[in-house]
Short mmCIF file of N, CA and C in Angstrom, two decimals:
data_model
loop_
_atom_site.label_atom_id
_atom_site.label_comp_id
_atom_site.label_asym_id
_atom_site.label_seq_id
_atom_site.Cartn_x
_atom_site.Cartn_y
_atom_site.Cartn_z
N UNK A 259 3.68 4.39 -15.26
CA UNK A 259 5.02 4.18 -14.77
C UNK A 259 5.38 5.22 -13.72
N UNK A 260 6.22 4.93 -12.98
CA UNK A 260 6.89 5.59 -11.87
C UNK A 260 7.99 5.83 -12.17
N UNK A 261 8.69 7.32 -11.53
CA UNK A 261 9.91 7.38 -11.82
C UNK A 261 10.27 8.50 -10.45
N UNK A 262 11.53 7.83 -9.66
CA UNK A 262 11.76 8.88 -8.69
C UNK A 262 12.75 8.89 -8.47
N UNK A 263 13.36 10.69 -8.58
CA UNK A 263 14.50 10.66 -8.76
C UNK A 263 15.30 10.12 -7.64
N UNK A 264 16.82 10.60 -7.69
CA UNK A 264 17.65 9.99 -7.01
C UNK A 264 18.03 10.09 -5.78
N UNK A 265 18.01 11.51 -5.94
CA UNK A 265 18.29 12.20 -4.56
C UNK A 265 16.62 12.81 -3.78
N UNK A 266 15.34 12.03 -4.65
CA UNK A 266 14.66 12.70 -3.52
C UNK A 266 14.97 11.88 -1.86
N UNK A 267 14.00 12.31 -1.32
CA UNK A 267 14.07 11.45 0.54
C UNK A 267 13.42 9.97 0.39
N UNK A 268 13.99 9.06 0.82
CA UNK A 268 13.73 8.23 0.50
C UNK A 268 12.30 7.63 1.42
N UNK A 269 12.57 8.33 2.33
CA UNK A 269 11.55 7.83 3.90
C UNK A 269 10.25 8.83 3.18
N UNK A 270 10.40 9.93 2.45
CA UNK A 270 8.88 10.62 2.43
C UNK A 270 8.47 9.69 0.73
N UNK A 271 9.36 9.57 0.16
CA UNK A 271 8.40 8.22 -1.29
C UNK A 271 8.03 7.12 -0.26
N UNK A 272 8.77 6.26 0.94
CA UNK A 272 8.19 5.24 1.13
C UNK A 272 6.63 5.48 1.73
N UNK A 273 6.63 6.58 2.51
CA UNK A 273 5.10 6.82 3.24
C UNK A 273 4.24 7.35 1.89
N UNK A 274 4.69 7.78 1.35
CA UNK A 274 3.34 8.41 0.26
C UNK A 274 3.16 6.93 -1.09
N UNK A 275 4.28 6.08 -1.27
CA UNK A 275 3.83 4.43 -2.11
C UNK A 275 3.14 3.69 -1.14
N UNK A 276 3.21 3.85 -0.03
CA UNK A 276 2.72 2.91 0.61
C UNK A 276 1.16 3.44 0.79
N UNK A 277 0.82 4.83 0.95
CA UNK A 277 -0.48 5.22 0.98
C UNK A 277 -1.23 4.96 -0.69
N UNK A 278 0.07 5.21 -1.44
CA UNK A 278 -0.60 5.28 -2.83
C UNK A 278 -1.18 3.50 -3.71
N UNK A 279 -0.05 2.45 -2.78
CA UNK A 279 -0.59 1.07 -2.93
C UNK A 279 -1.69 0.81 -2.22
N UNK A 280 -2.06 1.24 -1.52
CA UNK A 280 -3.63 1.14 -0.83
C UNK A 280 -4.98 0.79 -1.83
N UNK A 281 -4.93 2.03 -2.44
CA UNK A 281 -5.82 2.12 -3.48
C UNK A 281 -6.05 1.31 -4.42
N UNK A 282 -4.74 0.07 -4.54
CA UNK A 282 -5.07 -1.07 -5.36
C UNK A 282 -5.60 -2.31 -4.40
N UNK A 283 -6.40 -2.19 -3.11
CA UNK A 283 -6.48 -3.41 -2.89
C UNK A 283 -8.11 -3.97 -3.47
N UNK A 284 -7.85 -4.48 -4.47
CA UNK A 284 -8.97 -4.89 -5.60
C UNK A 284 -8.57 -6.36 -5.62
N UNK A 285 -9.41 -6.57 -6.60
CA UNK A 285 -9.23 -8.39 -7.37
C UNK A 285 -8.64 -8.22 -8.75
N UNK A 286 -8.57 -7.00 -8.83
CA UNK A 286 -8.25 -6.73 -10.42
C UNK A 286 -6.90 -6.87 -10.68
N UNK A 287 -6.20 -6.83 -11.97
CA UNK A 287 -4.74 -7.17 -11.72
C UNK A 287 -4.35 -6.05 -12.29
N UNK A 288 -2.94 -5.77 -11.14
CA UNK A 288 -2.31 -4.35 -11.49
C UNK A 288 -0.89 -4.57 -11.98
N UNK A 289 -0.52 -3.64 -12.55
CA UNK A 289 1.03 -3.65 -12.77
C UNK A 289 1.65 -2.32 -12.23
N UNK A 290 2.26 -2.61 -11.52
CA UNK A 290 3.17 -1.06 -11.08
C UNK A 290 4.82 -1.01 -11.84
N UNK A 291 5.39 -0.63 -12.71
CA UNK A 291 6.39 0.05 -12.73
C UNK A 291 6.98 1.12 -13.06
N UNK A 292 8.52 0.93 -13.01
CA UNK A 292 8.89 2.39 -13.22
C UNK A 292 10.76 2.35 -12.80
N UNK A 293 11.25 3.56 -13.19
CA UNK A 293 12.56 3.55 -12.54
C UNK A 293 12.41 4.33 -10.98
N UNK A 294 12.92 3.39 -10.29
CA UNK A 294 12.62 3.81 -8.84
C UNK A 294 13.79 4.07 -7.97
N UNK A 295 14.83 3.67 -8.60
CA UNK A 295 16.16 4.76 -8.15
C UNK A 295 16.41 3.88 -6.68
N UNK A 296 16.12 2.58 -6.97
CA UNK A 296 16.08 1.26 -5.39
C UNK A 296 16.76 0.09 -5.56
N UNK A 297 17.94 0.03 -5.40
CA UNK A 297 18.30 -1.07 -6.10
C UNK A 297 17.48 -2.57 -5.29
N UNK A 298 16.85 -3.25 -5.74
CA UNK A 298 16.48 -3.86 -4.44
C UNK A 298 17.41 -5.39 -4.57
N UNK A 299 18.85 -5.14 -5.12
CA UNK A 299 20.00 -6.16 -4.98
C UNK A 299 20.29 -6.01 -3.77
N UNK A 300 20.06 -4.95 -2.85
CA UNK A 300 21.23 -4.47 -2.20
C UNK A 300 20.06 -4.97 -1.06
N UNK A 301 20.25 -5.22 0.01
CA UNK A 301 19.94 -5.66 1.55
C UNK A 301 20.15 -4.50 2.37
N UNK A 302 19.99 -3.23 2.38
CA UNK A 302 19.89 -2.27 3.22
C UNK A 302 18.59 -2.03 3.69
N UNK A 303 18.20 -1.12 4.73
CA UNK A 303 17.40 -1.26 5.74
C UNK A 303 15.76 -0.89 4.87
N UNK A 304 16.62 0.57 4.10
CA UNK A 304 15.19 0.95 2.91
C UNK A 304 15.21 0.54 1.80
N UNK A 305 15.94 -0.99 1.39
CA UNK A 305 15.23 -1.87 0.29
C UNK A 305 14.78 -2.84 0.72
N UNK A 306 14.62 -3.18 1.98
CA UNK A 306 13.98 -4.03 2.65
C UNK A 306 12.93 -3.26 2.99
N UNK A 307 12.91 -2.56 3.19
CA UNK A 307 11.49 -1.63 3.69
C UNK A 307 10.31 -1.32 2.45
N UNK A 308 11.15 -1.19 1.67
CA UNK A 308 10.60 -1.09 0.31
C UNK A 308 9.71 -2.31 -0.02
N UNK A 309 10.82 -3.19 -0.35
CA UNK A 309 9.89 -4.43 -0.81
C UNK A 309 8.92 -5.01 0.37
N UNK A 310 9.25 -4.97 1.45
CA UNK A 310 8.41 -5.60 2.74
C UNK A 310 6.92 -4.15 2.03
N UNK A 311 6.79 -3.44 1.71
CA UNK A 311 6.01 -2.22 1.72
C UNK A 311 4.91 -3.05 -0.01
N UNK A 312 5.56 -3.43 -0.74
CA UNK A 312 5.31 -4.19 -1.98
C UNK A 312 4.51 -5.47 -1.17
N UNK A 313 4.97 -6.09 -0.91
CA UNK A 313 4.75 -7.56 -0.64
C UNK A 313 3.33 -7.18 0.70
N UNK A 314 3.62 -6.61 1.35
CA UNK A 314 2.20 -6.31 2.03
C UNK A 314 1.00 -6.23 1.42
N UNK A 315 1.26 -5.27 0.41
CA UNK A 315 -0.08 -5.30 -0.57
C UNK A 315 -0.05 -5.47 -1.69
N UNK A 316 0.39 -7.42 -1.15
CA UNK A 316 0.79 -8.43 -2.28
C UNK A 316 1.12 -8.72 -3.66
N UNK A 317 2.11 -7.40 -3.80
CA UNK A 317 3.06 -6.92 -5.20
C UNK A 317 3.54 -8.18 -5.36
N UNK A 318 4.27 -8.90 -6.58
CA UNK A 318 5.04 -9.75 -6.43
C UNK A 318 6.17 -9.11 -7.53
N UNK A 319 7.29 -8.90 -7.27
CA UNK A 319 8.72 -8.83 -8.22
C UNK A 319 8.55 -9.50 -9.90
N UNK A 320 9.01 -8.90 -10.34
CA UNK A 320 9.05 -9.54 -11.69
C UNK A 320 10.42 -9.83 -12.22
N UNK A 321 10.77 -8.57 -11.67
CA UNK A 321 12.64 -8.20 -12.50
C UNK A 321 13.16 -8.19 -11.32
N UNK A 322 14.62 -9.05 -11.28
CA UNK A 322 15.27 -9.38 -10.38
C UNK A 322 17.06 -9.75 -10.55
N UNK A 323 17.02 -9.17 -11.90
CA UNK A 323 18.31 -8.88 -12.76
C UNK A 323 18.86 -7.64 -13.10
N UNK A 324 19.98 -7.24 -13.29
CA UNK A 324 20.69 -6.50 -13.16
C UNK A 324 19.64 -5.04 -14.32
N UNK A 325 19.08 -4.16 -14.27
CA UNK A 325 18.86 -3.58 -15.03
C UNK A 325 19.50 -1.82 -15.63
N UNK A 326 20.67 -1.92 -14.84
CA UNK A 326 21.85 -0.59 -15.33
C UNK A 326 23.04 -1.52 -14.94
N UNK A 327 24.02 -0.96 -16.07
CA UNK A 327 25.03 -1.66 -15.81
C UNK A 327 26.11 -0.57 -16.23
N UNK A 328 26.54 0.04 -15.02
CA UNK A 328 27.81 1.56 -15.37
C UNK A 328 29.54 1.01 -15.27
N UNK A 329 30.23 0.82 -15.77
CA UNK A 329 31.43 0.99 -15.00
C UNK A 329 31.69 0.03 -14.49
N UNK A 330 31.92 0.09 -13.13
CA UNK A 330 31.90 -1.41 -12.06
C UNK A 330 30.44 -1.21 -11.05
N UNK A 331 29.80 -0.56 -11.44
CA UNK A 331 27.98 -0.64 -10.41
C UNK A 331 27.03 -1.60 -12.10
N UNK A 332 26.31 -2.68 -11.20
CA UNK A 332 25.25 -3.50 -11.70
C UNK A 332 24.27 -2.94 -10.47
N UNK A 333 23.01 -2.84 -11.13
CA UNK A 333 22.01 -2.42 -10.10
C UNK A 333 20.41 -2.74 -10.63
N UNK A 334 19.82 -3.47 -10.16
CA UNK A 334 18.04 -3.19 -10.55
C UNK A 334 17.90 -2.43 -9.94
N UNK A 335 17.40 -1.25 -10.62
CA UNK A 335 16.75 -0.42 -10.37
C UNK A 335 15.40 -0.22 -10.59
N UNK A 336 15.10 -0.52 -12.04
CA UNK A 336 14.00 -0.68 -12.92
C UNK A 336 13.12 -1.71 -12.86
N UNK A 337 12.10 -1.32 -11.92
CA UNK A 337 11.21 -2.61 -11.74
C UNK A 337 9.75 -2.85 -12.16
N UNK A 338 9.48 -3.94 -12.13
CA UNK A 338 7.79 -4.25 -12.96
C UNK A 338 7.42 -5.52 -11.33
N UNK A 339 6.31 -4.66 -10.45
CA UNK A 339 5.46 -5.78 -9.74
C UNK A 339 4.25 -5.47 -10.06
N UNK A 340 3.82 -6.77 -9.96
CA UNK A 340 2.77 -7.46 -10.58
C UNK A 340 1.45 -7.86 -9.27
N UNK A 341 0.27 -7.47 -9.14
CA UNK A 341 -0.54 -8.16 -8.25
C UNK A 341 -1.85 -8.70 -8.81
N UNK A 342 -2.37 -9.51 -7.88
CA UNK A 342 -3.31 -10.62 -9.06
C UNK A 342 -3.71 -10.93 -10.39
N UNK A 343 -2.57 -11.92 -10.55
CA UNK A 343 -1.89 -12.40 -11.68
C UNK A 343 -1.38 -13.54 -11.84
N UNK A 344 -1.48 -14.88 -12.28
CA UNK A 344 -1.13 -15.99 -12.40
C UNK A 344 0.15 -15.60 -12.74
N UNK A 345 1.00 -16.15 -11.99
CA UNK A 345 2.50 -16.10 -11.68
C UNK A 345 2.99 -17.06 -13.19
N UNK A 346 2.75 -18.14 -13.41
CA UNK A 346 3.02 -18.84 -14.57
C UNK A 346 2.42 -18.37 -15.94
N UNK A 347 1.38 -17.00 -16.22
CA UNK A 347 1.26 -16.29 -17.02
C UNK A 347 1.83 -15.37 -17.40
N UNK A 348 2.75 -14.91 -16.33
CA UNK A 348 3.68 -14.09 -16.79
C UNK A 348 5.34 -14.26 -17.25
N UNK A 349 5.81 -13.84 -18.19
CA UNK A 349 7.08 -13.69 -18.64
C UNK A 349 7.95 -12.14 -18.95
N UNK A 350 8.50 -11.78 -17.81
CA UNK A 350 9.44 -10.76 -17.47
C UNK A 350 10.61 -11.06 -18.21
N UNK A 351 10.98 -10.16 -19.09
CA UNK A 351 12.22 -10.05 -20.07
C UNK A 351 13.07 -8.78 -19.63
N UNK A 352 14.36 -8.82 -19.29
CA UNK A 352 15.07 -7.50 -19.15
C UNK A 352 15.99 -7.37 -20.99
N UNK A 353 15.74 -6.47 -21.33
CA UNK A 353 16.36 -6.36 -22.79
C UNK A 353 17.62 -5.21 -22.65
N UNK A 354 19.03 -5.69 -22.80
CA UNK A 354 20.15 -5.20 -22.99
C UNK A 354 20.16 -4.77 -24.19
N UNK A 355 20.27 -3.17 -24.35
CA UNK A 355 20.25 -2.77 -25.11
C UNK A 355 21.65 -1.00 -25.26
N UNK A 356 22.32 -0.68 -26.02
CA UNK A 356 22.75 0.31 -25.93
C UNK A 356 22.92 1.76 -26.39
N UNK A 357 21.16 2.12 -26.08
CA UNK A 357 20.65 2.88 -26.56
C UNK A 357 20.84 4.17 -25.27
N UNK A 358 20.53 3.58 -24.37
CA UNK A 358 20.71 4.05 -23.26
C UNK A 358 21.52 3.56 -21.58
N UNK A 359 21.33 4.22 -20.78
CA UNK A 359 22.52 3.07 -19.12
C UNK A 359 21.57 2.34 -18.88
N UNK A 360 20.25 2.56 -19.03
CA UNK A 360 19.10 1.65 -18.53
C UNK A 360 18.70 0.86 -19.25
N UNK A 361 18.54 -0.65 -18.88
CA UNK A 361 17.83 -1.97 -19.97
C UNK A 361 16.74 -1.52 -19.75
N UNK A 362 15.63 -2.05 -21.10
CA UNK A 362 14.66 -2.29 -20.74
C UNK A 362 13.96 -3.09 -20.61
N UNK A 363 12.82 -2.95 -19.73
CA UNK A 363 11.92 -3.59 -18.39
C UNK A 363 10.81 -4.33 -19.66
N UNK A 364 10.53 -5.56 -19.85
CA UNK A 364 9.09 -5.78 -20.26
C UNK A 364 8.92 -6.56 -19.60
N UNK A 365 7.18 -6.83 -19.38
CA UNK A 365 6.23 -8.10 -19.28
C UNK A 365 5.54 -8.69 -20.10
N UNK A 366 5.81 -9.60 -20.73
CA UNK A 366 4.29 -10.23 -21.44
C UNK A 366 3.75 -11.11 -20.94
N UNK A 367 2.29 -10.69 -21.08
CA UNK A 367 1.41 -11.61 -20.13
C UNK A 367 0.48 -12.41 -21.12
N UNK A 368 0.62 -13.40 -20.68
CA UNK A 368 -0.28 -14.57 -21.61
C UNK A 368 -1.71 -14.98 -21.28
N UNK A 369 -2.73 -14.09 -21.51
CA UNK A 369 -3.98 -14.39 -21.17
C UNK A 369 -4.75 -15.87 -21.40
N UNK A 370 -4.10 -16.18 -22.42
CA UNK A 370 -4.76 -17.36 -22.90
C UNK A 370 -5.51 -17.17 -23.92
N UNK A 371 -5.97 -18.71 -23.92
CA UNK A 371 -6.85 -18.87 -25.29
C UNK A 371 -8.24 -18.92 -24.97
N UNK A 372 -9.06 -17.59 -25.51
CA UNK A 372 -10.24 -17.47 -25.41
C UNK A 372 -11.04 -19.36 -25.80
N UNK A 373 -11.92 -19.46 -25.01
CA UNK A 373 -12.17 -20.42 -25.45
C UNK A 373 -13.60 -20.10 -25.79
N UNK A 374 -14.15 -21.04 -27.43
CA UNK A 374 -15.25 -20.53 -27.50
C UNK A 374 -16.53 -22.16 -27.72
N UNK A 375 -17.50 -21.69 -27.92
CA UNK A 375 -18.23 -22.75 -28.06
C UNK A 375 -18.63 -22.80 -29.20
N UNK A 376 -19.09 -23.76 -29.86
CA UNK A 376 -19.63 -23.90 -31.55
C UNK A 376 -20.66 -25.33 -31.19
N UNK A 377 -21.62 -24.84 -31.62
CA UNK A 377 -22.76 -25.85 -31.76
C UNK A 377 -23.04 -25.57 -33.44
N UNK A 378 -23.41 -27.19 -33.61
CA UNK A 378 -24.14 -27.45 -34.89
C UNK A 378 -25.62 -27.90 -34.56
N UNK A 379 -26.27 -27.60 -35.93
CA UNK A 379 -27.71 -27.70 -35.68
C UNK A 379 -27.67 -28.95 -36.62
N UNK A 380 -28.61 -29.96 -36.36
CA UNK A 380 -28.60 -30.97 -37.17
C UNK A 380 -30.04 -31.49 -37.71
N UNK A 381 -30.09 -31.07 -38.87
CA UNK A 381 -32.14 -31.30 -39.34
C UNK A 381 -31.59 -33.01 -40.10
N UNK A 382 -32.75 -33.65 -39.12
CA UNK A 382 -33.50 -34.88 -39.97
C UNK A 382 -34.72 -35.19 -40.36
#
């Protein structure tokens, strides 16, 4: 998981995630999350930069619902992307809970059903 605070710079996390998503360009399937202190509700120049920075090296969103809820601010902050991964295998749950300001983030991913083979031997 990732977690960055609030007030770091936002322009020196985007150059060092974007060097650090590099390293996943595999076939393998990754999960990146974390609290990332981004709301990416909001349409400003560096949550667009952000996710355009995701989606390059074909992150896909999971959570896209409100995940802090203060006062009068709703915000995702708390995100789970996902890369090579059957999109219809996955099920993203945000869980309201008031334990803490932050819901929490799950994924469950449904691998499937091993499938196996069974042969019979048949003496005549």
């Amino acid at each position: 998981g990732i977690y960055r605070l609030l007030n770091d710079d936002i322009d020196d996390f985007l150059s060092h995630f974007n060097l650090y998503l590099s390293a996943f360009d595999s076939k393998h399937g990754v999960i990146i999350c974390g609290d990332f202190n981004i709301n990416i509700l909001n349409n400003n120049i560096k949550t667009v930069e952000y996710l355009n920075i995701l989606a390059s090296h074909c992150f896909l969103s999971c959570i896209n619902g409100y995940t802090r809820v203060v006062n009068n601010s709703a915000t995702c902050i708390d995100h789970i992307f996902v890369k090579n991964f059957e999109i219809d295998n996955l099920n993203p749950i945000i869980l309201k809970c008031d334990i803490t300001d932050h819901f929490a983030t799950i994924i469950n991913i449904d691998y499937g059903k091993i499938k196996t083979t069974h042969t019979k031997n048949i003496l005549k």
